[in-house]
CSV table of C-alpha atoms in Angstrom, one decimal:
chain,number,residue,atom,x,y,z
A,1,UNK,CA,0.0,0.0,0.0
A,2,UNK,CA,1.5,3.0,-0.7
A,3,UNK,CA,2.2,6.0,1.9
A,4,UNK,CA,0.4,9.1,2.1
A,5,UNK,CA,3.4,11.0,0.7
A,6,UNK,CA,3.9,8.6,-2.2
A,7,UNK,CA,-0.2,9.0,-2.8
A,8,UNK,CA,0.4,13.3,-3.0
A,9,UNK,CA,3.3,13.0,-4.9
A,10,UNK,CA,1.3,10.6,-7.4
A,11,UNK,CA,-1.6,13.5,-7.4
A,12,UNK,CA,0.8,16.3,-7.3
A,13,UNK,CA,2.5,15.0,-10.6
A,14,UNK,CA,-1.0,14.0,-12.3
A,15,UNK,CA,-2.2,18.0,-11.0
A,16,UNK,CA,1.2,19.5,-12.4
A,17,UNK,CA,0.4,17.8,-16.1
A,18,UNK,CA,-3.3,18.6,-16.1
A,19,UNK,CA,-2.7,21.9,-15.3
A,20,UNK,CA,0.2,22.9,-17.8
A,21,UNK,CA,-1.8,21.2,-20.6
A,22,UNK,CA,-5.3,23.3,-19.4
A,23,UNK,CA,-3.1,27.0,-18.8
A,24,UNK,CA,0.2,26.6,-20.4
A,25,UNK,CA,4.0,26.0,-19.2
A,26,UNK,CA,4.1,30.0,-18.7
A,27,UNK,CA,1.4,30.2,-16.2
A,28,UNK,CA,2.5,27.5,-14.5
A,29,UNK,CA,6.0,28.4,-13.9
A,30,UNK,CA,4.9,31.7,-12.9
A,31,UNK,CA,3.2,30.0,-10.4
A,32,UNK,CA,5.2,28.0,-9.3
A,33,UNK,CA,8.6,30.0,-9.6
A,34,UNK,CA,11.2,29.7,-7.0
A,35,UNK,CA,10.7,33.2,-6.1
A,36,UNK,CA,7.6,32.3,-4.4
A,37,UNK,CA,7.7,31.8,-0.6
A,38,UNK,CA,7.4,28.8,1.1
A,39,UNK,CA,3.8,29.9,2.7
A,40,UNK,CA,2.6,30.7,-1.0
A,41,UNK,CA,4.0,27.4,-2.5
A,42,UNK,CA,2.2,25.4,0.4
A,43,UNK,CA,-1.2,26.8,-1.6
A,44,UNK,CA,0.0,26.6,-5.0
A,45,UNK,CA,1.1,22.5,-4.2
A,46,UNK,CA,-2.3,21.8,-2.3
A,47,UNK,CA,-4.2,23.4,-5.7
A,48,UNK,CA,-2.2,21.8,-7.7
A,49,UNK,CA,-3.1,18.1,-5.6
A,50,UNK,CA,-6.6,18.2,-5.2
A,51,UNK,CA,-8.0,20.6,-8.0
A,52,UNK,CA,-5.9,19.3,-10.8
A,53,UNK,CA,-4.8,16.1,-9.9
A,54,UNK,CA,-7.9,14.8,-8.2
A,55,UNK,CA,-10.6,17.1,-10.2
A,56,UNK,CA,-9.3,17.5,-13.7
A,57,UNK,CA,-7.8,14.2,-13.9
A,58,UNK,CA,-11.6,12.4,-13.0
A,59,UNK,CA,-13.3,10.9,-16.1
A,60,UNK,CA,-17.4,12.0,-16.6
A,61,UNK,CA,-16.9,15.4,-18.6
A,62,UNK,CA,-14.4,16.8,-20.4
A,63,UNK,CA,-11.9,19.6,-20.1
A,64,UNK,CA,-13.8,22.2,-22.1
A,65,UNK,CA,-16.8,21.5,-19.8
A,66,UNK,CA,-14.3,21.8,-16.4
A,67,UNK,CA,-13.2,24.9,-18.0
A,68,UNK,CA,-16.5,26.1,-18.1
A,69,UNK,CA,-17.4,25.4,-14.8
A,70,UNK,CA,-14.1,26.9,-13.3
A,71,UNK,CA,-15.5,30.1,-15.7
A,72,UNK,CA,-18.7,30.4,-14.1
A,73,UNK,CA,-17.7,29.9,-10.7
A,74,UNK,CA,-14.6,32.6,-10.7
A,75,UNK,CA,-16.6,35.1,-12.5
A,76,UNK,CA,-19.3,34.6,-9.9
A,77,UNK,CA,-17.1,35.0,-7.1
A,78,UNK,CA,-15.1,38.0,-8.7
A,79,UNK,CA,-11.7,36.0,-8.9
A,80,UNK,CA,-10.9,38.5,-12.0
A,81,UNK,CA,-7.0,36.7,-12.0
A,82,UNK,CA,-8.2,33.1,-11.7
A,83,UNK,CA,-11.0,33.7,-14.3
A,84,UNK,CA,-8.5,34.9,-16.8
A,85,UNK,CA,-6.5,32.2,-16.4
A,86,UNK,CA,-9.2,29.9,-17.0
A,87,UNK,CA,-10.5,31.4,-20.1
A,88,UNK,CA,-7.2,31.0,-21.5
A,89,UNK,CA,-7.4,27.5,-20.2
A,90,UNK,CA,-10.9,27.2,-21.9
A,91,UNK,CA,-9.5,28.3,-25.1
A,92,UNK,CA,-6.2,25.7,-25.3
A,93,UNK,CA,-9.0,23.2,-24.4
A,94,UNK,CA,-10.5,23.4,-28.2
A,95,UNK,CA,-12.1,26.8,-28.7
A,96,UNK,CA,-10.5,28.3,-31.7
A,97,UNK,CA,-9.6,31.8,-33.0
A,98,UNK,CA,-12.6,31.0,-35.9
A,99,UNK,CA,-15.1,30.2,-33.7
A,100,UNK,CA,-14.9,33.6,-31.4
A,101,UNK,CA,-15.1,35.0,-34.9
A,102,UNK,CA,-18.5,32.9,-35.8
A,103,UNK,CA,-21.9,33.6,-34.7
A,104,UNK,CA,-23.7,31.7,-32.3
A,105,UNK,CA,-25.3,29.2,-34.9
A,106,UNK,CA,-22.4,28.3,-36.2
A,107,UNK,CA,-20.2,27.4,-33.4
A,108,UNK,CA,-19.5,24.7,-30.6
A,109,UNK,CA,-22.3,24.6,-28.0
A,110,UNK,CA,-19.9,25.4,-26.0
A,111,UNK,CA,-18.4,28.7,-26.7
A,112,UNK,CA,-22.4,29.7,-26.8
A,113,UNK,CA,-22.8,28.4,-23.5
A,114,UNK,CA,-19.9,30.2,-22.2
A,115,UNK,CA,-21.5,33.5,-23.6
A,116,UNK,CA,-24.3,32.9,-22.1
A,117,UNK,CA,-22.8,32.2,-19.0
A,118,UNK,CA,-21.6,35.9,-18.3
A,119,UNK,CA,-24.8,37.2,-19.2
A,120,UNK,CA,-26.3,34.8,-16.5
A,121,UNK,CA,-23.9,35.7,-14.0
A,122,UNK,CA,-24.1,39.7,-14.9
A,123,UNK,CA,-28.4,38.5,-14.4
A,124,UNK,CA,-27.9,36.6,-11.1
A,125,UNK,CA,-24.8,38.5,-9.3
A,126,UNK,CA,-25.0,42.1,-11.1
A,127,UNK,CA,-24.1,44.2,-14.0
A,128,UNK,CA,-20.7,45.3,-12.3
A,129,UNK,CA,-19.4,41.7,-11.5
A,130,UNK,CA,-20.9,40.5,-15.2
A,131,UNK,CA,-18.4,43.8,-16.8
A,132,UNK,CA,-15.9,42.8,-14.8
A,133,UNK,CA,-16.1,38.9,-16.1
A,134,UNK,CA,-16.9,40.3,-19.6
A,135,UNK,CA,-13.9,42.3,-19.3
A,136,UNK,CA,-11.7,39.7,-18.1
A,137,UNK,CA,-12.5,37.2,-20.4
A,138,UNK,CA,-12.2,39.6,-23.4
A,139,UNK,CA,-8.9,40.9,-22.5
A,140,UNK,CA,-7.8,36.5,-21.7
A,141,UNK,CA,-8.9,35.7,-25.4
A,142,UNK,CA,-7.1,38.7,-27.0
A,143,UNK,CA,-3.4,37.7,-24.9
A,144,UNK,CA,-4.4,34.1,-25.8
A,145,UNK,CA,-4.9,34.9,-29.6
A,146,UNK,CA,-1.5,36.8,-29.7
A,147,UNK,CA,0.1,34.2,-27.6
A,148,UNK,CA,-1.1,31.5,-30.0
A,149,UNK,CA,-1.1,33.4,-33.8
């Protein structure tokens, strides 16, 4: 049976790949940089262990559908830096450059959805926190787009 540090450091490895392929090498490094103190790298390492290594590795719906989620629930609790982050994430999970282009009937249910996700949240928790998501996410997909062109 394995030990409870071998079992972390499984999850911790498992989180660290989930989460570079969902935000990107760049990201994580930041993150993780050796410039961060030891109090701050005790958060970044439990993150990294439960959300992405037991969350995002968990089969029953796919990353662009996690994305989604994590979307929704930054925006509604006003994480502006997290939620930029994660529509980046959302992006390198399979929304393309053409389909932010497209309209609504012609793209993936889920970049609709994700639309209509702000609007719900700017419904439910207010105009200024729905701008402030709006904003967010608009300024994510134009530093994705020239990250990625």
């Amino acid at each position: 049976m394995p030990t409870t540090e071998e079992v972390r450091k499984f999850l911790y490895d498992e989180g660290e790949k989930q989460r570079r392929k969902v935000l990107g090498d760049a990201h994580v490094d930041r993150s993780m940089s050796k410039n961060i103190s030891d109090f701050a790298r005790a958060g970044q390492e439990l993150a990294t262990e439960s959300a992405w290594g037991t969350i995002w590795t968990r089969p029953g719906i796919t990353h662009q559908q996690r994305s989604l989620v994590s979307v929704v629930i930054l925006s509604t609790l006003g994480k502006q830096q997290e939620l930029a982050a994660h529509v980046k994430g959302a992006l390198n999970n399979g929304l393309t450059e053409g389909e932010l282009k497209q309209n609504c009937l012609d793209i993936s249910l889920t970049f609709c959805v994700f639309r209509e996700v702000f609007l719900q949240i700017m419904a439910y928790t207010g105009v200024p926190n729905g701008m402030e998501a709006f904003r967010t996410a608009d300024a994510a997909i134009q530093t994705w787009k020239a990250e990625n062109s």
